[in-house]
XYZ file of C-alpha atoms in Angstrom:
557
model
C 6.265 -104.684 110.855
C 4.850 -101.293 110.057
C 7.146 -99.327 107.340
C 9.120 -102.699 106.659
C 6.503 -104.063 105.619
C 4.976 -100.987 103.638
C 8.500 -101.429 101.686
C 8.528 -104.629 101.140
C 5.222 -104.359 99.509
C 5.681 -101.374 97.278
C 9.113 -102.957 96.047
C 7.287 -106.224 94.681
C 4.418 -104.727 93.151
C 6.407 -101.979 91.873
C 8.792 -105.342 90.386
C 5.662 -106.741 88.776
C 4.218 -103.336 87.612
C 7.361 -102.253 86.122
C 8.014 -106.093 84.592
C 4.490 -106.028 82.562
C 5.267 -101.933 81.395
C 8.541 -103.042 80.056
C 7.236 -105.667 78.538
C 4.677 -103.466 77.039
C 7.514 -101.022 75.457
C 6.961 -98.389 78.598
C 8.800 -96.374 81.193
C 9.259 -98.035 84.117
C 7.649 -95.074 86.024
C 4.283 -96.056 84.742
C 4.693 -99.068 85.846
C 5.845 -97.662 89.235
C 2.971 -95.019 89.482
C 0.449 -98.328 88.604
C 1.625 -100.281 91.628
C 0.810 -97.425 94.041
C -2.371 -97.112 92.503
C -2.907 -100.304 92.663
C -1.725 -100.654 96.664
C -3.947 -97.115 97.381
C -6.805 -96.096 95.919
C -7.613 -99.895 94.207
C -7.426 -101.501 97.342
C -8.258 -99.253 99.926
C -4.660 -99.120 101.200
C -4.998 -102.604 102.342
C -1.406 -103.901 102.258
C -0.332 -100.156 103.030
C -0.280 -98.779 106.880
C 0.940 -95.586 106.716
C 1.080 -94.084 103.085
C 2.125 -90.972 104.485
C 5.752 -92.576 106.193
C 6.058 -93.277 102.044
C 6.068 -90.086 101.313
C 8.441 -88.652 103.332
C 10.805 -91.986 102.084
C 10.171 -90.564 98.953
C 11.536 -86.791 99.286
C 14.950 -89.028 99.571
C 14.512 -90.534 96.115
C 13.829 -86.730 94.789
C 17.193 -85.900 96.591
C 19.697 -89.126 95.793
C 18.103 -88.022 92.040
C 19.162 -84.671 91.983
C 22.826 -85.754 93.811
C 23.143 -88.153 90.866
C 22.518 -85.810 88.609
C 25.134 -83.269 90.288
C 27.734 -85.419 89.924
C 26.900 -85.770 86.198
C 26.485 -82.196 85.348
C 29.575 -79.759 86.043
C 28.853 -76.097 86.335
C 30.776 -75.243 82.757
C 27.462 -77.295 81.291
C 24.818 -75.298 82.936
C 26.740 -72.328 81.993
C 24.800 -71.684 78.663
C 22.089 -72.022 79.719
C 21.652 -69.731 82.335
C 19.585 -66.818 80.658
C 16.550 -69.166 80.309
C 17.289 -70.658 83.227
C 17.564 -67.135 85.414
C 15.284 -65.047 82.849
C 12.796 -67.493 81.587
C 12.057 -69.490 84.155
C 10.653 -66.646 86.818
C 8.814 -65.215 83.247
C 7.314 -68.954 82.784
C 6.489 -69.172 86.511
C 4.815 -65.533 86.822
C 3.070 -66.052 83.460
C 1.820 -69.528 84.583
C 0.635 -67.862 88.240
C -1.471 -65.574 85.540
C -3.172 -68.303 83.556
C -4.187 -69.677 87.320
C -6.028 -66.526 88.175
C -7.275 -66.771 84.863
C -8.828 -70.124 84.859
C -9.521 -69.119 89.007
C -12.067 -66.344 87.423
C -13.463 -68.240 84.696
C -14.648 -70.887 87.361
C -15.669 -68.519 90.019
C -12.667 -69.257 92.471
C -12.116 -67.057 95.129
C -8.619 -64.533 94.375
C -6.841 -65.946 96.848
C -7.213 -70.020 95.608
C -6.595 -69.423 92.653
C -3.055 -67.884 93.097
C -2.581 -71.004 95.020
C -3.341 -72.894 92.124
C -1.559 -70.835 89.566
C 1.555 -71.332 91.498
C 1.765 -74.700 92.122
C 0.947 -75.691 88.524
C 3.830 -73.226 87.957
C 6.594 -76.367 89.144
C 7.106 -79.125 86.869
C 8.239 -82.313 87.980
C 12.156 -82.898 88.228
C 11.639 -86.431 88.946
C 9.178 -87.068 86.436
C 11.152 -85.075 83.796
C 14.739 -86.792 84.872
C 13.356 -90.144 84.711
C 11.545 -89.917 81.013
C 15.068 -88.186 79.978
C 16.750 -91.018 80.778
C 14.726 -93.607 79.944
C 14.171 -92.029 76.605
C 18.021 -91.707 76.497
C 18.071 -87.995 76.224
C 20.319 -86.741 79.164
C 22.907 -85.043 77.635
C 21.610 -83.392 75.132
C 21.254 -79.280 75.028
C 17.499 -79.648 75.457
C 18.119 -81.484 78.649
C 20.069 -79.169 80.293
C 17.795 -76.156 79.729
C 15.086 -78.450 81.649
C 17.549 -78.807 84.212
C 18.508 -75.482 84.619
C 14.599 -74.341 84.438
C 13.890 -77.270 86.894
C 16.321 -76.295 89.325
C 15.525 -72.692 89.635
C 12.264 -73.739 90.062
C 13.240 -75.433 92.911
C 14.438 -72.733 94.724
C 11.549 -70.849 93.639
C 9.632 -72.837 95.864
C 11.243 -70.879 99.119
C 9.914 -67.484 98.631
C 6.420 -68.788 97.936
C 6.310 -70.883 100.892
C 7.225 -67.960 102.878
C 5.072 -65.504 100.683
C 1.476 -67.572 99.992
C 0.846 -67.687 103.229
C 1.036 -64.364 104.447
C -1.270 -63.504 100.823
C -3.603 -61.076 103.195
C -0.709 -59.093 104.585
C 2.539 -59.383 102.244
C 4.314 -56.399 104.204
C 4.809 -58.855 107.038
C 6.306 -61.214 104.124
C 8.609 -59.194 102.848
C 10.995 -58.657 105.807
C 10.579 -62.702 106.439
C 11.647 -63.471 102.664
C 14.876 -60.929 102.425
C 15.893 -62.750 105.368
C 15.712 -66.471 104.231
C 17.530 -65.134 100.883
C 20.609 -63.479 102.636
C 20.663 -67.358 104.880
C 20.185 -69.321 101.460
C 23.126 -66.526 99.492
C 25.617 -66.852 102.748
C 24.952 -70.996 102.371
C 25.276 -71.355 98.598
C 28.456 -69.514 99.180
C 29.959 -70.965 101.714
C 29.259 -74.472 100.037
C 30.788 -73.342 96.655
C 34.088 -72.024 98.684
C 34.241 -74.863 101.246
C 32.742 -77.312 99.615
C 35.173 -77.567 96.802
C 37.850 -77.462 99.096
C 36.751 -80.061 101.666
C 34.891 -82.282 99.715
C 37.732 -83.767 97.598
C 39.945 -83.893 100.547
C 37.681 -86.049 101.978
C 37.388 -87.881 99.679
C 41.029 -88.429 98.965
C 41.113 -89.703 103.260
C 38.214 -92.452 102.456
C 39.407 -93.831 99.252
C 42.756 -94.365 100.931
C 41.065 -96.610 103.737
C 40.526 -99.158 101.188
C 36.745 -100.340 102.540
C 34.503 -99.709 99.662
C 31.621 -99.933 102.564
C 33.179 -96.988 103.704
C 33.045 -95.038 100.679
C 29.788 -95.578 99.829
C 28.306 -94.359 103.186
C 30.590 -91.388 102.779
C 28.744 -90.811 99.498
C 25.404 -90.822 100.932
C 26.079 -89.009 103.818
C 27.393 -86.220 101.611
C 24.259 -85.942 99.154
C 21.746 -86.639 102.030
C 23.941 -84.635 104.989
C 24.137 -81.538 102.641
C 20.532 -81.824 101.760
C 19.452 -81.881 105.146
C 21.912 -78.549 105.965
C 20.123 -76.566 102.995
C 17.186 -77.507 104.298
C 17.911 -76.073 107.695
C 18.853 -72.841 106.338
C 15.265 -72.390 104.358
C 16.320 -73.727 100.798
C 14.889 -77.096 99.711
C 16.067 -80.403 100.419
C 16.731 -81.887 96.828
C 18.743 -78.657 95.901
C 21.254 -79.155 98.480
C 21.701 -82.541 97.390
C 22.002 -81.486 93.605
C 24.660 -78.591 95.113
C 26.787 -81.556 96.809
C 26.844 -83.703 93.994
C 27.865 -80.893 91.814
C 30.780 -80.226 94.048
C 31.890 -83.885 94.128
C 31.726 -83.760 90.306
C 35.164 -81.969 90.453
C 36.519 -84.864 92.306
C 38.104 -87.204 90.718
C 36.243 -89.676 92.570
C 32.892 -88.911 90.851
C 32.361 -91.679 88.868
C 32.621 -94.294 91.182
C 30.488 -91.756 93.696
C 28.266 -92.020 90.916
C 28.027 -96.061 90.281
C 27.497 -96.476 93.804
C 24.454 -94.337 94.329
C 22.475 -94.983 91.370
C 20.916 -98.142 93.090
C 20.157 -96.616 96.058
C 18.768 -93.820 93.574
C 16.355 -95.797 91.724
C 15.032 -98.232 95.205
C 14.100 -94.632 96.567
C 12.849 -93.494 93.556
C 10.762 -96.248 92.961
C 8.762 -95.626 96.472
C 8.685 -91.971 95.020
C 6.488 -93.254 91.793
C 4.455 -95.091 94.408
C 3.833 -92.442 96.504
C 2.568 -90.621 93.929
C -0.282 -93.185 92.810
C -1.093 -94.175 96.284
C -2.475 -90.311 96.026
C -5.103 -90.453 93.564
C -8.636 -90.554 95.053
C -10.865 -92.191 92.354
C -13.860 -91.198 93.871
C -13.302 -87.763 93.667
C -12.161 -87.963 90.133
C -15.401 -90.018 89.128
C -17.400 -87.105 90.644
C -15.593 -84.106 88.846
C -14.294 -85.860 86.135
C -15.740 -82.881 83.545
C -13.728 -80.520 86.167
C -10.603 -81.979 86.594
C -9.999 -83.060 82.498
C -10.735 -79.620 81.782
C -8.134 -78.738 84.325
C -5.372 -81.034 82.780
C -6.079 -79.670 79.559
C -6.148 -76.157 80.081
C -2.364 -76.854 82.091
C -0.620 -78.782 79.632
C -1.779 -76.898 77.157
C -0.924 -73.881 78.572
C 2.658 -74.364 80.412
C 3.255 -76.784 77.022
C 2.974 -73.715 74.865
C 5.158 -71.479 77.547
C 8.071 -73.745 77.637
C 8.030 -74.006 73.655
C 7.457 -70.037 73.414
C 10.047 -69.592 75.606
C 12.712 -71.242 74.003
C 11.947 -69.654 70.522
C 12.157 -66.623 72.307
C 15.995 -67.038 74.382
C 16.802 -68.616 70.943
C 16.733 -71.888 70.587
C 16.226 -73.538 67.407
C 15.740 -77.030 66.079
C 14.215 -79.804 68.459
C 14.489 -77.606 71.692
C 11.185 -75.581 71.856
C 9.296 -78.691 71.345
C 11.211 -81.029 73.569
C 10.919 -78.273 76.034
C 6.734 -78.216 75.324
C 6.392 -81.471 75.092
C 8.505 -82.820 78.816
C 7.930 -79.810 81.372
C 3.828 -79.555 80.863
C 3.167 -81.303 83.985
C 2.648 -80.188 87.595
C 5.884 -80.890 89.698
C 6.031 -82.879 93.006
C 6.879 -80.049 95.080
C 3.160 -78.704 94.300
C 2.409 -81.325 96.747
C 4.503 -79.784 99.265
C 2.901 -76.363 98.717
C -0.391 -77.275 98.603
C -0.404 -79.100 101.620
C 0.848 -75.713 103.408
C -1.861 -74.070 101.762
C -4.521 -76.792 103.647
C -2.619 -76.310 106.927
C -2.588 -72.234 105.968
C -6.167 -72.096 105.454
C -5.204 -70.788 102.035
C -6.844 -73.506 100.277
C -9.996 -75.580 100.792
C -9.813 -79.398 100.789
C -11.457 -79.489 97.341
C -8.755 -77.415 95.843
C -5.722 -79.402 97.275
C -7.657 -82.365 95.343
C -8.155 -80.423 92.220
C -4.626 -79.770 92.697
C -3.048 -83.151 93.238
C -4.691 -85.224 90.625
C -3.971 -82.394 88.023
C -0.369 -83.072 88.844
C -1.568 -87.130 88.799
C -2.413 -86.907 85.570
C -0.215 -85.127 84.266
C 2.636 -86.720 85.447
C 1.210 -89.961 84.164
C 1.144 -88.193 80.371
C 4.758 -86.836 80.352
C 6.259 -90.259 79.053
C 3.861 -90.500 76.299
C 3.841 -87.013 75.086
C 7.749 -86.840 75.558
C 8.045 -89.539 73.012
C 6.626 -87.815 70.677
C 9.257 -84.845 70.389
C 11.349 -87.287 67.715
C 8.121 -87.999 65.648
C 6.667 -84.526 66.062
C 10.202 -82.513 65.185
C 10.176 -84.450 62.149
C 6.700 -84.095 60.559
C 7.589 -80.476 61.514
C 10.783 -80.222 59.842
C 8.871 -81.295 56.852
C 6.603 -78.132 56.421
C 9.108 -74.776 57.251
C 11.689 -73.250 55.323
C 14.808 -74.630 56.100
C 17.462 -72.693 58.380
C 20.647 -71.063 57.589
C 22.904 -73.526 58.864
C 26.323 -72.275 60.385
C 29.455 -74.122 59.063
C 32.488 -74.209 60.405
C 36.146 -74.574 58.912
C 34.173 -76.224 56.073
C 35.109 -76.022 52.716
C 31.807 -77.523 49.912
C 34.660 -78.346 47.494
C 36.110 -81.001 49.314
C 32.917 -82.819 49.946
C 33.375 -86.054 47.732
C 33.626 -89.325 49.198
C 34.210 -88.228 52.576
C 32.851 -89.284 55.969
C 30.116 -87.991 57.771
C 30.255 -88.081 61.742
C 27.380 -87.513 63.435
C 28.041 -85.872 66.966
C 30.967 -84.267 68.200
C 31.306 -85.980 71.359
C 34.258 -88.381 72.676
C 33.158 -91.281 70.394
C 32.855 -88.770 67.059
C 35.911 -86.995 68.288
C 38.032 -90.005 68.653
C 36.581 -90.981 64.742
C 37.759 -87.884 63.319
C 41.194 -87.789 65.382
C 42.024 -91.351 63.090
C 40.502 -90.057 59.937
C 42.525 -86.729 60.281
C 45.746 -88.992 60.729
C 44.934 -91.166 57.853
C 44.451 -88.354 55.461
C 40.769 -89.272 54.986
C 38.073 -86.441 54.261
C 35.257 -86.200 57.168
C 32.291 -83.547 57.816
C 30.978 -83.512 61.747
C 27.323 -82.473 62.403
C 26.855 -81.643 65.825
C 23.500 -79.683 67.497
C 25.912 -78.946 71.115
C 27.041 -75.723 71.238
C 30.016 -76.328 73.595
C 30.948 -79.041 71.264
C 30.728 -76.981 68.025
C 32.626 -74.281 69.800
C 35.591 -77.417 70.536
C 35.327 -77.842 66.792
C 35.922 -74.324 65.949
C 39.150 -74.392 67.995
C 40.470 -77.658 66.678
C 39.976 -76.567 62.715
C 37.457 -79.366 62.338
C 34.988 -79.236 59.663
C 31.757 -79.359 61.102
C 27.624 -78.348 60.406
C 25.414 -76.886 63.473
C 22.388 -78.971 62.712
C 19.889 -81.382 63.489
C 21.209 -84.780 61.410
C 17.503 -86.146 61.762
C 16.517 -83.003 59.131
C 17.222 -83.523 55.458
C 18.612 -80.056 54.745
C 21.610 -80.673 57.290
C 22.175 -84.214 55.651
C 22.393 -81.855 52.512
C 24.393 -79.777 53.323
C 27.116 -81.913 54.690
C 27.187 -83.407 51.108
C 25.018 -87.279 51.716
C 24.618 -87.373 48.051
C 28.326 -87.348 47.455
C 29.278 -89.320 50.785
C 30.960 -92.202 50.768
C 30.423 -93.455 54.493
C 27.619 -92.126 57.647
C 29.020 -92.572 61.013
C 26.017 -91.904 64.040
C 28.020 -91.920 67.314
C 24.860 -90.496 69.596
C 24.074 -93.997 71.223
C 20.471 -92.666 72.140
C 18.138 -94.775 70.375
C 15.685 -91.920 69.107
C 18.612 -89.935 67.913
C 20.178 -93.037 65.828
C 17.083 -94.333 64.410
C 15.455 -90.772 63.704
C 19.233 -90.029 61.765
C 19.736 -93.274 60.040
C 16.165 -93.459 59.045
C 16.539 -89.549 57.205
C 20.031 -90.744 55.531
C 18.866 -93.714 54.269
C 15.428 -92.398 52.937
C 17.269 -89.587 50.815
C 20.460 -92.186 50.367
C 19.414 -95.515 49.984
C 22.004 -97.766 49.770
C 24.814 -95.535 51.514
C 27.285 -97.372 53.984
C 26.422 -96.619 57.740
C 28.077 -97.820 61.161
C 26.015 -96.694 63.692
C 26.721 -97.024 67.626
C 23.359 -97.915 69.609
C 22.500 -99.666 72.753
C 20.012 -102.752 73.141
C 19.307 -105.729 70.835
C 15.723 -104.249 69.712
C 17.284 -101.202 68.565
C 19.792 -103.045 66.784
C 17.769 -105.093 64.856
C 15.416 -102.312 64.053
C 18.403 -100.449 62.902
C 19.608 -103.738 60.498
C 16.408 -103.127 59.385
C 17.059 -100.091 57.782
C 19.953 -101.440 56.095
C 22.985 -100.355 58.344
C 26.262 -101.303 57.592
C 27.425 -102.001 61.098
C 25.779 -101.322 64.285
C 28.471 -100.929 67.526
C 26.642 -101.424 71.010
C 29.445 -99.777 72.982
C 29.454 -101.618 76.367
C 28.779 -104.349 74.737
C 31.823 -103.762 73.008
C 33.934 -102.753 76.033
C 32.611 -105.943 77.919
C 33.687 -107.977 74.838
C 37.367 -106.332 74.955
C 37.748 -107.142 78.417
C 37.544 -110.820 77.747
C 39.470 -110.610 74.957
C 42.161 -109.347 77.366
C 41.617 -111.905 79.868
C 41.565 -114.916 77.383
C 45.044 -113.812 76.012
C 46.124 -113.456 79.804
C 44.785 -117.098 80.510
C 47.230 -118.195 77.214
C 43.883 -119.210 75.023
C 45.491 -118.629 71.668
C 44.737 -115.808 69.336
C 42.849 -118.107 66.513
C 40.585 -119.538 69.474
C 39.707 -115.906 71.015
C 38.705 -114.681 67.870
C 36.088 -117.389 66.956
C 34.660 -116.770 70.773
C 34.202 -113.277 70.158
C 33.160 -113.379 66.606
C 30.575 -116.012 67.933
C 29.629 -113.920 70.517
C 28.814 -110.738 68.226
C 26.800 -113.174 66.500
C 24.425 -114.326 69.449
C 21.647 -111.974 71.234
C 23.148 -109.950 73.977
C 22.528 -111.729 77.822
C 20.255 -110.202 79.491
């Protein structure tokens, strides 16, 4: 059956794989990366025929991954971000190219391989990255979208060094080549932005007036994958064109269906993606260099680890940023794949080197879920040693501080708190770490801290000793545990409703003594039937025993 079978295959171990690292409290991608391990290297690529048809299947996942995550992310949210993204990033990558030539001298390596090497360690993994951020219920935040920002100008960093590498023994013949493939990729990116935004929704509007939701969805796919496939025709990379047209359909008011119906297809795709990448480890050749290659993984995350963190300290970024930033983008990207293999076909790079290459980026792929977890942890022992910061207040008054409300996060769910306490008369104090949120708060006359909640100086400073409730409205499990766990360690005993998703966290959070804890589409799902029972005439008394029962019972599934 060929690549139906190879599919088929890849799907059910990467089911069991991902079954037993779920079971064992980790990211699915672990689990994912096991089963092509497990289906290459193990077994000699028995049940596999043609790994290589895999990983072309897989550039799709990269792509329907970075459409997704268009249609999340609007181009007001990248906005702040933009000096490290624009600045920082090209410093990071140059800097990184530096520590390859580096390391390339130390071990002998002729000039020329080891600029191959520095630059693709340079690209960190947007797959990898996205994946752990959402697993680890972190998209969102302001330290994600600096990694997205970085990530994606990384991305089209990528086109001028496959044009540029190459051509290493006679760059003048580069030059003319790359000033031409930026004026295509400028004309593109601005015809896309003008047309895009115009056509797009229009189109759109024409499908979801058809009525076939068949319809729809293939009109979704065919826009992430058709625009993907025109950037890459006019030199810039495949994914990026697919982030570009979901960030265009974000402005539609269509986006978040666009956006429920792609995420399966997102995660099948992304799954053979995972796969891919195990099914190219070569044991053998790590057994034989193991000294080699360890020191190699070291040396990388240790160095882009301390670049990412540096950087952020230096375009100002305070708080849990640097070391999320150190911490997540350490690892060698996927697209250093896709550059090394030119370099093979080149003759840049010598078969040993593309191997030194690829299970560097193996390994350290494998470690960005672990080490990402520890950011909470980490910040936190941190926190513990340094002075504390001046903390910016807004619109807040330290007299009125005395049995008020705390709200953690200034998002729609801490917004829509405040909005009832401000009607009812009722003193409140946000906390919120987003800058386009604290700006909102500014403008609306709301009293609110710029601060980490998970550090005890901001829980100070928004008056916990004299507080008479805690409301955490982040849903991320890190961020509710790491805040409740602070409040009630320097308040025991203090009230707290706390809105989380997930049983375990739940009960962990119980644990800790919370007042209430709100799973939010739990919640929704529950209000639905509420509605439906009432519509079906079950009387009031009777629908409030079913729900109250079902609050009581573990959540299905």
């Amino acid at each position: 059956m060929g690549i139906a079978a190879d599919i088929a295959v890849i799907v059910t171990a990467g089911l069991l794989c991902g079954l037993i690292a779920h079971r064992l409290g980790q990211p699915l991608i672990l689990g994912y990366i096991a089963a092509g391990v497990l289906l290459g290297p193990v077994t000699s690529h028995a049940f596999i025929s043609d790994s290589h048809d895999i990983e072309l299947l897989a550039e799709v996942g990269v792509a329907l991954l970075l459409f997704a995550l268009g249609i999340e992310f609007s181009l007001k949210e990248l906005r702040p971000v933009r000096k490290i993204a624009l600045i920082g990033t090209p410093i990071q990558m140059i800097l990184t190219l530096g520590s390859g030539l580096l390391v390339g001298k130390v071990l002998d390596w002729p000039w020329a391989e080891s600029i191959w090497f520095g630059a693709c360690i340079s690209l960190s993994s947007t797959m990898v990255v996205l994946k752990t951020l959402q697993s680890q219920g972190r998209m969102g935040t302001l330290s994600s979208r600096v990694m997205v920002g970085m990530l994606l100008v990384q991305d089209l960093a990528l086109v001028p060094l496959l044009i540029l590498l190459p051509k290493l023994q006679d760059l003048q013949a580069g030059l003319p080549e790359l000033g031409f493939a930026l004026l295509r990729a400028g004309l593109f990116l601005g015809l896309m932005i003008v047309v895009g935004t115009r056509l797009i929704p229009r189109l759109m509007v024409l499908v979801s007036r058809s009525g076939s939701r068949e319809l729809f969805v293939l009109t979704v796919t065919a826009l992430g994958l058709g625009v993907g496939y025109a950037t890459y025709k006019v030199g810039l990379s495949f994914a990026f064109g697919a982030f570009m047209a979901g960030m265009v359909l974000s402005e539609s008011e269509h986006n978040h269906q666009a956006l429920s119906d792609i995420i399966p297809l997102r995660d099948i795709f992304g799954l053979l993606f995972f796969a891919s990448v195990g099914m190219l480890l070569d044991p053998a050749y790590l057994k034989e260099n193991l000294g080699l290659v360890l020191g190699l993984v070291v040396a990388v995350t240790l160095v882009k680890g301390l670049l990412f963190a540096g950087l952020g300290r230096v375009f100002r970024y305070r708080n849990v940023v640097p070391l999320a930033l150190g911490l997540t983008m350490f690892q060698v990207g996927e697209f250093s794949f896709v550059l090394g293999r030119v370099g093979v076909a080149s003759g840049g790079i010598g078969p040993e080197m593309y191997s030194n290459i690829m299970t560097v980026a193996l390994l350290s792929m494998f470690m960005t879920p672990f080490a990402a977890g520890l950011t909470g942890g980490l910040y936190r022992l941190v926190g513990r040693r340094r002075p504390p910061e001046n903390l910016q207040m807004i619109n807040l008054v330290k007299e009125e501080l005395h049995d008020h409300v705390i709200i953690v996060g200034a998002g729609a769910m801490g917004r829509a708190v405040a909005e009832i306490l401000t009607r009812s008369r009722l003193p409140f104090v946000m906390v919120e770490l987003d800058q386009h949120r604290l700006e909102y708060c500014r403008g609306a006359g709301v009293a609110t801290i710029f601060g980490d909640a998970a550090q005890p100086v901001v829980l100070k400073a928004a008056g916990l000793d004299q507080a008479r409730l805690l409301v955490v409205t982040p849903s991320a499990p890190v961020t509710a545990l790491a805040v409740v766990r602070q409040a009630c360690a320097l308040r025991p005993g203090l009230d707290v409703v706390v809105s989380a998703e997930g049983d375990l966290v739940e009960k962990e959070l119980r644990a800790q003594g919370v007042h209430a804890v709100i799973q939010p589409r739990r919640e929704a799902g529950l209000e639905i039937t509420r509605q439906a029972l009432l519509h079906l005439d079950v009387p009031m008394a009777e629908v409030d025993a079913l729900l109250s029962a079902a609050r009581q019972t573990p959540h299905i599934g």
